[in-house]
Amino acid sequence: MYIIFLGAPGAGKGTQAAYVAQKLNLFHLAVGDLLRKEIERGTELGMKTKSYMGKGELVPDSVVIPMVLQHVSAPEGELGVILDGFPRNLKQAETLDQALDQQDKAIDKVVYISVSEEELIRRLSGRRICRSCQAPYHMASFPPQVEDSCDKCGSELYQRPDDIAEAVKKRLEVYSAETAPLIDYYSRAGKLLTIDGEGDVGEVGERIIAALCGENL
Ligand code: AP5
């Protein structure tokens, strides 16, 4: 089973992919996290990636597509894969379809998480992440118990460079121009499930699970 989680930056793709993957025993393939790990490790791929991510631009297809295709068929995904953050443009969507087709596989459903722009900006501007375990916090709606310190492991919290206002603006522009057309692409293919992404994390997660289970996948 292959499920794509689609939505604007801050829509909750990562949060919901983790929630649904845990409940349905699926493999969560988070492309932004993979890229950040490459940067952290200082690999060649990370070096190629860093400046694009920092500015809120898409990393070139020539870098991202081979990396994702390599992970899509990993053994961890035997029971099914949630693709979080891929595809983000038409070229990536078509390449993914072709690669799966060659293995007699296909995308089953695309969960489009819809959130107002005002809420996206509120979520991104207040987000903080643990440097060590990557646990997410929000300064207003989910603050840590001790300021700037992770509740789980005590490490320092930081703000992602692409969560500063200028980069958020760019990410939202890139999303509208390059990624939003995929809503129509998957709707025409009869694969789109639109989910209201506002409300409690668990509430949104259960909406997604109910929609997927209603499809009898
Ligand atoms: P990536 O890391 O994937 O960032 P993004 O798509 O911009 O998504 P975010 O992680 O910001 O948001 P999200 O929708 O996952 O929401 P989250 O659950 O985190 O990609 C970063 C960069 O990598 C891209 O800009 C690009 O440069 C590059 N890249 C990645 N994939 C690529 C590709 N395929 N091609 C080319 N380049 C690529 O939640 C956000 C916040 O909201 C958190 O604080 C969370 O706690 C909070 N929150 C979540 N749900 C709720 C809720 N229901 N109520 C209140 N708060 C909530």
PDB file of C-alpha atoms and ligand atoms in Angstrom:
ATOM      1  CA  MET A   1       0.000   0.000   0.000  1.00  0.00           C
ATOM      2  CA  TYR A   2       1.342   3.436  -0.959  1.00  0.00           C
ATOM      3  CA  ILE A   3      -0.241   6.558   0.518  1.00  0.00           C
ATOM      4  CA  ILE A   4       0.892  10.116  -0.146  1.00  0.00           C
ATOM      5  CA  PHE A   5       0.348  12.873   2.431  1.00  0.00           C
ATOM      6  CA  LEU A   6      -0.031  16.145   0.568  1.00  0.00           C
ATOM      7  CA  GLY A   7      -0.454  19.644   1.984  1.00  0.00           C
ATOM      8  CA  ALA A   8       1.135  23.051   2.447  1.00  0.00           C
ATOM      9  CA  PRO A   9       4.110  23.597   4.774  1.00  0.00           C
ATOM     10  CA  GLY A  10       2.742  23.366   8.317  1.00  0.00           C
ATOM     11  CA  ALA A  11      -0.431  21.491   7.318  1.00  0.00           C
ATOM     12  CA  GLY A  12       0.568  18.654   9.639  1.00  0.00           C
ATOM     13  CA  LYS A  13       1.871  16.098   7.120  1.00  0.00           C
ATOM     14  CA  GLY A  14       4.726  14.985   9.377  1.00  0.00           C
ATOM     15  CA  THR A  15       2.622  14.941  12.553  1.00  0.00           C
ATOM     16  CA  GLN A  16      -0.212  13.017  10.919  1.00  0.00           C
ATOM     17  CA  ALA A  17       2.030  10.656   8.953  1.00  0.00           C
ATOM     18  CA  ALA A  18       3.689   9.635  12.238  1.00  0.00           C
ATOM     19  CA  TYR A  19       0.270   9.208  13.932  1.00  0.00           C
ATOM     20  CA  VAL A  20      -1.291   7.152  11.117  1.00  0.00           C
ATOM     21  CA  ALA A  21       1.869   5.093  10.468  1.00  0.00           C
ATOM     22  CA  GLN A  22       1.956   4.061  14.113  1.00  0.00           C
ATOM     23  CA  LYS A  23      -1.755   3.158  14.217  1.00  0.00           C
ATOM     24  CA  LEU A  24      -1.809   1.288  10.893  1.00  0.00           C
ATOM     25  CA  ASN A  25       1.712  -0.176  11.132  1.00  0.00           C
ATOM     26  CA  LEU A  26       3.011   1.544   8.004  1.00  0.00           C
ATOM     27  CA  PHE A  27       6.498   2.867   7.162  1.00  0.00           C
ATOM     28  CA  HIS A  28       6.730   6.677   7.422  1.00  0.00           C
ATOM     29  CA  LEU A  29       9.048   8.030   4.732  1.00  0.00           C
ATOM     30  CA  ALA A  30       9.670  11.694   5.650  1.00  0.00           C
ATOM     31  CA  VAL A  31      11.648  13.264   2.827  1.00  0.00           C
ATOM     32  CA  GLY A  32      12.401  16.570   4.630  1.00  0.00           C
ATOM     33  CA  ASP A  33      13.825  14.585   7.582  1.00  0.00           C
ATOM     34  CA  LEU A  34      16.008  12.491   5.240  1.00  0.00           C
ATOM     35  CA  LEU A  35      17.393  15.669   3.673  1.00  0.00           C
ATOM     36  CA  ARG A  36      18.034  17.301   7.069  1.00  0.00           C
ATOM     37  CA  LYS A  37      19.933  14.176   8.186  1.00  0.00           C
ATOM     38  CA  GLU A  38      22.170  14.412   5.101  1.00  0.00           C
ATOM     39  CA  ILE A  39      22.916  18.060   5.958  1.00  0.00           C
ATOM     40  CA  GLU A  40      23.661  17.183   9.578  1.00  0.00           C
ATOM     41  CA  ARG A  41      26.057  14.423   8.493  1.00  0.00           C
ATOM     42  CA  GLY A  42      27.758  16.810   6.057  1.00  0.00           C
ATOM     43  CA  THR A  43      27.418  14.380   3.130  1.00  0.00           C
ATOM     44  CA  GLU A  44      27.806  15.418  -0.507  1.00  0.00           C
ATOM     45  CA  LEU A  45      24.021  15.189  -0.921  1.00  0.00           C
ATOM     46  CA  GLY A  46      23.603  17.350   2.189  1.00  0.00           C
ATOM     47  CA  MET A  47      25.965  20.002   0.792  1.00  0.00           C
ATOM     48  CA  LYS A  48      23.948  20.144  -2.448  1.00  0.00           C
ATOM     49  CA  THR A  49      20.726  20.469  -0.470  1.00  0.00           C
ATOM     50  CA  LYS A  50      21.437  22.971   2.301  1.00  0.00           C
ATOM     51  CA  SER A  51      21.130  26.286   0.478  1.00  0.00           C
ATOM     52  CA  TYR A  52      17.841  25.327  -1.214  1.00  0.00           C
ATOM     53  CA  MET A  53      16.214  24.218   2.050  1.00  0.00           C
ATOM     54  CA  GLY A  54      17.407  27.267   3.983  1.00  0.00           C
ATOM     55  CA  LYS A  55      15.788  29.569   1.412  1.00  0.00           C
ATOM     56  CA  GLY A  56      12.549  27.578   1.291  1.00  0.00           C
ATOM     57  CA  GLU A  57      13.100  26.416  -2.292  1.00  0.00           C
ATOM     58  CA  LEU A  58      12.647  22.887  -3.589  1.00  0.00           C
ATOM     59  CA  VAL A  59      15.792  20.784  -3.771  1.00  0.00           C
ATOM     60  CA  PRO A  60      16.464  19.858  -7.444  1.00  0.00           C
ATOM     61  CA  ASP A  61      14.674  16.788  -8.789  1.00  0.00           C
ATOM     62  CA  SER A  62      18.031  15.293  -9.817  1.00  0.00           C
ATOM     63  CA  VAL A  63      18.938  15.052  -6.105  1.00  0.00           C
ATOM     64  CA  VAL A  64      15.587  14.202  -4.524  1.00  0.00           C
ATOM     65  CA  ILE A  65      14.062  11.705  -6.968  1.00  0.00           C
ATOM     66  CA  PRO A  66      16.853   9.054  -6.848  1.00  0.00           C
ATOM     67  CA  MET A  67      17.063   9.381  -3.055  1.00  0.00           C
ATOM     68  CA  VAL A  68      13.323   8.784  -2.598  1.00  0.00           C
ATOM     69  CA  LEU A  69      13.071   5.957  -5.127  1.00  0.00           C
ATOM     70  CA  GLN A  70      15.845   4.170  -3.276  1.00  0.00           C
ATOM     71  CA  HIS A  71      13.833   4.318  -0.018  1.00  0.00           C
ATOM     72  CA  VAL A  72      10.381   3.597  -1.471  1.00  0.00           C
ATOM     73  CA  SER A  73      11.113  -0.089  -1.962  1.00  0.00           C
ATOM     74  CA  ALA A  74      13.012  -0.538   1.330  1.00  0.00           C
ATOM     75  CA  PRO A  75      12.145  -3.684   3.332  1.00  0.00           C
ATOM     76  CA  GLU A  76      10.671  -1.554   6.190  1.00  0.00           C
ATOM     77  CA  GLY A  77       7.880  -0.629   3.767  1.00  0.00           C
ATOM     78  CA  GLU A  78       6.750  -4.188   3.152  1.00  0.00           C
ATOM     79  CA  LEU A  79       3.344  -3.573   4.818  1.00  0.00           C
ATOM     80  CA  GLY A  80       2.897  -0.172   3.229  1.00  0.00           C
ATOM     81  CA  VAL A  81       4.491   3.246   2.966  1.00  0.00           C
ATOM     82  CA  ILE A  82       3.323   6.756   3.805  1.00  0.00           C
ATOM     83  CA  LEU A  83       5.161   9.257   1.623  1.00  0.00           C
ATOM     84  CA  ASP A  84       5.427  12.553   3.525  1.00  0.00           C
ATOM     85  CA  GLY A  85       6.744  15.449   1.423  1.00  0.00           C
ATOM     86  CA  PHE A  86       7.021  13.621  -1.891  1.00  0.00           C
ATOM     87  CA  PRO A  87       6.022  14.260  -4.627  1.00  0.00           C
ATOM     88  CA  ARG A  88       6.112  18.067  -4.665  1.00  0.00           C
ATOM     89  CA  ASN A  89       5.820  18.732  -8.385  1.00  0.00           C
ATOM     90  CA  LEU A  90       4.433  17.086 -11.501  1.00  0.00           C
ATOM     91  CA  LYS A  91       7.790  15.659 -12.586  1.00  0.00           C
ATOM     92  CA  GLN A  92       8.203  13.885  -9.232  1.00  0.00           C
ATOM     93  CA  ALA A  93       4.605  12.568  -9.354  1.00  0.00           C
ATOM     94  CA  GLU A  94       5.005  11.177 -12.872  1.00  0.00           C
ATOM     95  CA  THR A  95       8.407   9.637 -12.104  1.00  0.00           C
ATOM     96  CA  LEU A  96       6.998   7.973  -8.992  1.00  0.00           C
ATOM     97  CA  ASP A  97       4.025   6.566 -10.938  1.00  0.00           C
ATOM     98  CA  GLN A  98       6.383   5.139 -13.577  1.00  0.00           C
ATOM     99  CA  ALA A  99       8.777   3.640 -11.009  1.00  0.00           C
ATOM    100  CA  LEU A 100       5.933   1.926  -9.124  1.00  0.00           C
ATOM    101  CA  ASP A 101       4.322   0.772 -12.369  1.00  0.00           C
ATOM    102  CA  GLN A 102       7.559  -1.021 -13.309  1.00  0.00           C
ATOM    103  CA  GLN A 103       7.143  -3.064 -10.124  1.00  0.00           C
ATOM    104  CA  ASP A 104       3.395  -3.673 -10.758  1.00  0.00           C
ATOM    105  CA  LYS A 105       2.575  -1.286  -7.925  1.00  0.00           C
ATOM    106  CA  ALA A 106       0.705   2.025  -7.743  1.00  0.00           C
ATOM    107  CA  ILE A 107      -0.230   4.849  -5.404  1.00  0.00           C
ATOM    108  CA  ASP A 108      -3.405   3.775  -3.590  1.00  0.00           C
ATOM    109  CA  LYS A 109      -4.570   7.048  -2.039  1.00  0.00           C
ATOM    110  CA  VAL A 110      -3.479  10.636  -1.565  1.00  0.00           C
ATOM    111  CA  VAL A 111      -4.442  12.321   1.695  1.00  0.00           C
ATOM    112  CA  TYR A 112      -4.647  16.067   1.112  1.00  0.00           C
ATOM    113  CA  ILE A 113      -4.571  17.902   4.460  1.00  0.00           C
ATOM    114  CA  SER A 114      -6.280  21.256   4.100  1.00  0.00           C
ATOM    115  CA  VAL A 115      -5.443  24.113   6.529  1.00  0.00           C
ATOM    116  CA  SER A 116      -6.034  27.892   6.261  1.00  0.00           C
ATOM    117  CA  GLU A 117      -3.015  30.098   5.490  1.00  0.00           C
ATOM    118  CA  GLU A 118      -3.441  31.973   8.778  1.00  0.00           C
ATOM    119  CA  GLU A 119      -3.155  28.697  10.742  1.00  0.00           C
ATOM    120  CA  LEU A 120      -0.163  27.522   8.631  1.00  0.00           C
ATOM    121  CA  ILE A 121       1.763  30.688   9.508  1.00  0.00           C
ATOM    122  CA  ARG A 122       0.814  30.406  13.185  1.00  0.00           C
ATOM    123  CA  ARG A 123       2.047  26.790  13.302  1.00  0.00           C
ATOM    124  CA  LEU A 124       5.345  27.404  11.476  1.00  0.00           C
ATOM    125  CA  SER A 125       6.335  30.613  13.247  1.00  0.00           C
ATOM    126  CA  GLY A 126       5.853  29.012  16.690  1.00  0.00           C
ATOM    127  CA  ARG A 127       7.455  25.653  15.929  1.00  0.00           C
ATOM    128  CA  ARG A 128      10.558  24.525  17.811  1.00  0.00           C
ATOM    129  CA  ILE A 129      12.339  21.178  17.344  1.00  0.00           C
ATOM    130  CA  CYS A 130      14.587  19.175  19.647  1.00  0.00           C
ATOM    131  CA  ARG A 131      18.149  19.115  18.301  1.00  0.00           C
ATOM    132  CA  SER A 132      18.637  15.591  19.492  1.00  0.00           C
ATOM    133  CA  CYS A 133      15.403  13.550  19.167  1.00  0.00           C
ATOM    134  CA  GLN A 134      13.569  15.873  16.705  1.00  0.00           C
ATOM    135  CA  ALA A 135      10.429  16.037  18.914  1.00  0.00           C
ATOM    136  CA  PRO A 136       8.264  18.982  17.764  1.00  0.00           C
ATOM    137  CA  TYR A 137       6.911  21.748  20.050  1.00  0.00           C
ATOM    138  CA  HIS A 138       4.911  24.921  19.557  1.00  0.00           C
ATOM    139  CA  MET A 139       5.672  27.979  21.646  1.00  0.00           C
ATOM    140  CA  ALA A 140       1.968  28.803  22.160  1.00  0.00           C
ATOM    141  CA  SER A 141      -0.033  25.601  21.756  1.00  0.00           C
ATOM    142  CA  PHE A 142       2.486  22.913  22.825  1.00  0.00           C
ATOM    143  CA  PRO A 143       5.316  24.560  24.820  1.00  0.00           C
ATOM    144  CA  PRO A 144       8.008  22.522  26.603  1.00  0.00           C
ATOM    145  CA  GLN A 145       7.793  22.335  30.405  1.00  0.00           C
ATOM    146  CA  VAL A 146      11.218  24.023  30.720  1.00  0.00           C
ATOM    147  CA  GLU A 147      11.901  26.880  28.309  1.00  0.00           C
ATOM    148  CA  ASP A 148      13.989  25.870  25.239  1.00  0.00           C
ATOM    149  CA  SER A 149      14.522  22.342  26.572  1.00  0.00           C
ATOM    150  CA  CYS A 150      13.057  19.060  25.287  1.00  0.00           C
ATOM    151  CA  ASP A 151      10.631  17.323  27.706  1.00  0.00           C
ATOM    152  CA  LYS A 152      11.722  13.910  26.399  1.00  0.00           C
ATOM    153  CA  CYS A 153      15.526  14.123  26.389  1.00  0.00           C
ATOM    154  CA  GLY A 154      16.430  17.547  27.844  1.00  0.00           C
ATOM    155  CA  SER A 155      18.312  18.676  24.723  1.00  0.00           C
ATOM    156  CA  GLU A 156      18.158  22.197  23.341  1.00  0.00           C
ATOM    157  CA  LEU A 157      15.229  23.246  21.142  1.00  0.00           C
ATOM    158  CA  TYR A 158      15.860  25.202  17.939  1.00  0.00           C
ATOM    159  CA  GLN A 159      13.914  26.969  15.220  1.00  0.00           C
ATOM    160  CA  ARG A 160      14.289  25.463  11.747  1.00  0.00           C
ATOM    161  CA  PRO A 161      16.056  28.012   9.475  1.00  0.00           C
ATOM    162  CA  ASP A 162      13.192  27.662   6.987  1.00  0.00           C
ATOM    163  CA  ASP A 163      10.622  28.559   9.683  1.00  0.00           C
ATOM    164  CA  ILE A 164      11.738  32.206   9.804  1.00  0.00           C
ATOM    165  CA  ALA A 165       9.216  34.580   8.200  1.00  0.00           C
ATOM    166  CA  GLU A 166      11.034  35.175   4.896  1.00  0.00           C
ATOM    167  CA  ALA A 167      11.583  31.467   4.203  1.00  0.00           C
ATOM    168  CA  VAL A 168       7.991  30.615   5.198  1.00  0.00           C
ATOM    169  CA  LYS A 169       6.726  33.155   2.644  1.00  0.00           C
ATOM    170  CA  LYS A 170       8.895  31.532  -0.036  1.00  0.00           C
ATOM    171  CA  ARG A 171       7.791  27.996   0.927  1.00  0.00           C
ATOM    172  CA  LEU A 172       4.128  28.992   0.648  1.00  0.00           C
ATOM    173  CA  GLU A 173       4.769  30.546  -2.785  1.00  0.00           C
ATOM    174  CA  VAL A 174       6.639  27.441  -3.976  1.00  0.00           C
ATOM    175  CA  TYR A 175       3.822  25.254  -2.650  1.00  0.00           C
ATOM    176  CA  SER A 176       1.155  27.220  -4.582  1.00  0.00           C
ATOM    177  CA  ALA A 177       3.155  27.225  -7.822  1.00  0.00           C
ATOM    178  CA  GLU A 178       4.650  23.716  -7.835  1.00  0.00           C
ATOM    179  CA  THR A 179       2.868  21.402  -5.394  1.00  0.00           C
ATOM    180  CA  ALA A 180      -0.774  22.556  -5.310  1.00  0.00           C
ATOM    181  CA  PRO A 181      -1.319  21.421  -8.966  1.00  0.00           C
ATOM    182  CA  LEU A 182      -0.899  17.851  -7.664  1.00  0.00           C
ATOM    183  CA  ILE A 183      -4.293  18.179  -5.940  1.00  0.00           C
ATOM    184  CA  ASP A 184      -5.876  18.251  -9.395  1.00  0.00           C
ATOM    185  CA  TYR A 185      -3.506  15.552 -10.743  1.00  0.00           C
ATOM    186  CA  TYR A 186      -4.551  13.034  -8.060  1.00  0.00           C
ATOM    187  CA  SER A 187      -8.182  14.143  -8.045  1.00  0.00           C
ATOM    188  CA  ARG A 188      -8.412  13.328 -11.765  1.00  0.00           C
ATOM    189  CA  ALA A 189      -6.858   9.934 -11.006  1.00  0.00           C
ATOM    190  CA  GLY A 190      -9.665   9.331  -8.457  1.00  0.00           C
ATOM    191  CA  LYS A 191      -7.161   8.990  -5.592  1.00  0.00           C
ATOM    192  CA  LEU A 192      -7.651  12.170  -3.578  1.00  0.00           C
ATOM    193  CA  LEU A 193      -9.077  12.206  -0.042  1.00  0.00           C
ATOM    194  CA  THR A 194      -9.441  15.762   1.276  1.00  0.00           C
ATOM    195  CA  ILE A 195      -9.190  16.066   5.062  1.00  0.00           C
ATOM    196  CA  ASP A 196      -9.876  19.123   7.215  1.00  0.00           C
ATOM    197  CA  GLY A 197      -6.502  19.538   8.977  1.00  0.00           C
ATOM    198  CA  GLU A 198      -7.689  21.964  11.676  1.00  0.00           C
ATOM    199  CA  GLY A 199      -8.470  20.755  15.169  1.00  0.00           C
ATOM    200  CA  ASP A 200      -6.739  18.575  17.703  1.00  0.00           C
ATOM    201  CA  VAL A 201      -3.891  16.354  16.371  1.00  0.00           C
ATOM    202  CA  GLY A 202      -5.695  13.148  17.417  1.00  0.00           C
ATOM    203  CA  GLU A 203      -8.996  14.369  15.979  1.00  0.00           C
ATOM    204  CA  VAL A 204      -7.381  15.061  12.580  1.00  0.00           C
ATOM    205  CA  GLY A 205      -5.563  11.705  12.719  1.00  0.00           C
ATOM    206  CA  GLU A 206      -8.810   9.826  13.331  1.00  0.00           C
ATOM    207  CA  ARG A 207     -10.448  11.682  10.404  1.00  0.00           C
ATOM    208  CA  ILE A 208      -7.635  10.430   8.156  1.00  0.00           C
ATOM    209  CA  ILE A 209      -7.858   6.855   9.421  1.00  0.00           C
ATOM    210  CA  ALA A 210     -11.651   6.838   9.002  1.00  0.00           C
ATOM    211  CA  ALA A 211     -11.302   8.128   5.427  1.00  0.00           C
ATOM    212  CA  LEU A 212      -8.635   5.528   4.558  1.00  0.00           C
ATOM    213  CA  CYS A 213     -10.570   2.682   6.186  1.00  0.00           C
ATOM    214  CA  GLY A 214     -13.709   3.796   4.339  1.00  0.00           C
ATOM    215  CA  GLU A 215     -11.792   3.097   1.137  1.00  0.00           C
ATOM    216  CA  ASN A 216     -11.243  -0.545   2.176  1.00  0.00           C
ATOM    217  CA  LEU A 217      -7.550  -0.421   1.226  1.00  0.00           C
TER     218      LEU A 217
HETATM  219  P1  AP5 B   1       9.669  19.389   4.974  1.00  0.00           P
HETATM  220  O1  AP5 B   1      10.455  19.136   6.170  1.00  0.00           O
HETATM  221  O2  AP5 B   1       8.869  18.281   4.398  1.00  0.00           O
HETATM  222  O3  AP5 B   1       8.809  20.666   5.257  1.00  0.00           O
HETATM  223  P2  AP5 B   1       7.366  21.124   4.750  1.00  0.00           P
HETATM  224  O4  AP5 B   1       6.697  20.370   3.697  1.00  0.00           O
HETATM  225  O5  AP5 B   1       7.539  22.555   4.495  1.00  0.00           O
HETATM  226  O6  AP5 B   1       6.534  20.685   5.921  1.00  0.00           O
HETATM  227  P3  AP5 B   1       6.650  21.003   7.436  1.00  0.00           P
HETATM  228  O7  AP5 B   1       7.512  19.972   8.087  1.00  0.00           O
HETATM  229  O8  AP5 B   1       6.993  22.426   7.730  1.00  0.00           O
HETATM  230  O9  AP5 B   1       5.138  20.868   7.795  1.00  0.00           O
HETATM  231  P4  AP5 B   1       4.212  19.599   7.925  1.00  0.00           P
HETATM  232  O10 AP5 B   1       3.067  19.697   6.990  1.00  0.00           O
HETATM  233  O11 AP5 B   1       4.993  18.318   7.933  1.00  0.00           O
HETATM  234  O12 AP5 B   1       3.631  19.905   9.372  1.00  0.00           O
HETATM  235  P5  AP5 B   1       4.147  19.378  10.794  1.00  0.00           P
HETATM  236  O13 AP5 B   1       3.490  18.098  11.095  1.00  0.00           O
HETATM  237  O14 AP5 B   1       5.626  19.453  10.849  1.00  0.00           O
HETATM  238  O15 AP5 B   1      10.603  19.924   3.787  1.00  0.00           O
HETATM  239  C1  AP5 B   1      11.530  20.943   4.060  1.00  0.00           C
HETATM  240  C2  AP5 B   1      12.275  21.313   2.787  1.00  0.00           C
HETATM  241  O16 AP5 B   1      12.935  20.156   2.247  1.00  0.00           O
HETATM  242  C3  AP5 B   1      11.431  21.841   1.631  1.00  0.00           C
HETATM  243  O17 AP5 B   1      11.155  23.210   1.771  1.00  0.00           O
HETATM  244  C4  AP5 B   1      12.406  21.569   0.452  1.00  0.00           C
HETATM  245  O18 AP5 B   1      13.456  22.489   0.455  1.00  0.00           O
HETATM  246  C5  AP5 B   1      12.978  20.219   0.825  1.00  0.00           C
HETATM  247  N1  AP5 B   1      12.177  19.120   0.287  1.00  0.00           N
HETATM  248  C6  AP5 B   1      11.439  18.224   0.999  1.00  0.00           C
HETATM  249  N2  AP5 B   1      10.824  17.369   0.167  1.00  0.00           N
HETATM  250  C7  AP5 B   1      11.194  17.721  -1.096  1.00  0.00           C
HETATM  251  C8  AP5 B   1      10.860  17.239  -2.387  1.00  0.00           C
HETATM  252  N3  AP5 B   1      10.038  16.205  -2.573  1.00  0.00           N
HETATM  253  N4  AP5 B   1      11.401  17.871  -3.466  1.00  0.00           N
HETATM  254  C9  AP5 B   1      12.242  18.915  -3.320  1.00  0.00           C
HETATM  255  N5  AP5 B   1      12.575  19.433  -2.112  1.00  0.00           N
HETATM  256  C10 AP5 B   1      12.054  18.845  -1.013  1.00  0.00           C
HETATM  257  O19 AP5 B   1       3.485  20.495  11.726  1.00  0.00           O
HETATM  258  C11 AP5 B   1       3.937  21.835  11.695  1.00  0.00           C
HETATM  259  C12 AP5 B   1       3.740  22.450  13.109  1.00  0.00           C
HETATM  260  O20 AP5 B   1       2.346  22.467  13.413  1.00  0.00           O
HETATM  261  C13 AP5 B   1       4.413  21.656  14.253  1.00  0.00           C
HETATM  262  O21 AP5 B   1       4.858  22.561  15.227  1.00  0.00           O
HETATM  263  C14 AP5 B   1       3.266  20.798  14.817  1.00  0.00           C
HETATM  264  O22 AP5 B   1       3.454  20.490  16.178  1.00  0.00           O
HETATM  265  C15 AP5 B   1       2.072  21.720  14.600  1.00  0.00           C
HETATM  266  N6  AP5 B   1       0.821  20.984  14.371  1.00  0.00           N
HETATM  267  C16 AP5 B   1       0.632  19.901  13.567  1.00  0.00           C
HETATM  268  N7  AP5 B   1      -0.657  19.516  13.574  1.00  0.00           N
HETATM  269  C17 AP5 B   1      -1.297  20.395  14.397  1.00  0.00           C
HETATM  270  C18 AP5 B   1      -2.664  20.528  14.811  1.00  0.00           C
HETATM  271  N8  AP5 B   1      -3.617  19.689  14.380  1.00  0.00           N
HETATM  272  N9  AP5 B   1      -2.975  21.556  15.630  1.00  0.00           N
HETATM  273  C19 AP5 B   1      -2.008  22.426  16.068  1.00  0.00           C
HETATM  274  N10 AP5 B   1      -0.697  22.334  15.718  1.00  0.00           N
HETATM  275  C20 AP5 B   1      -0.356  21.334  14.894  1.00  0.00           C
END
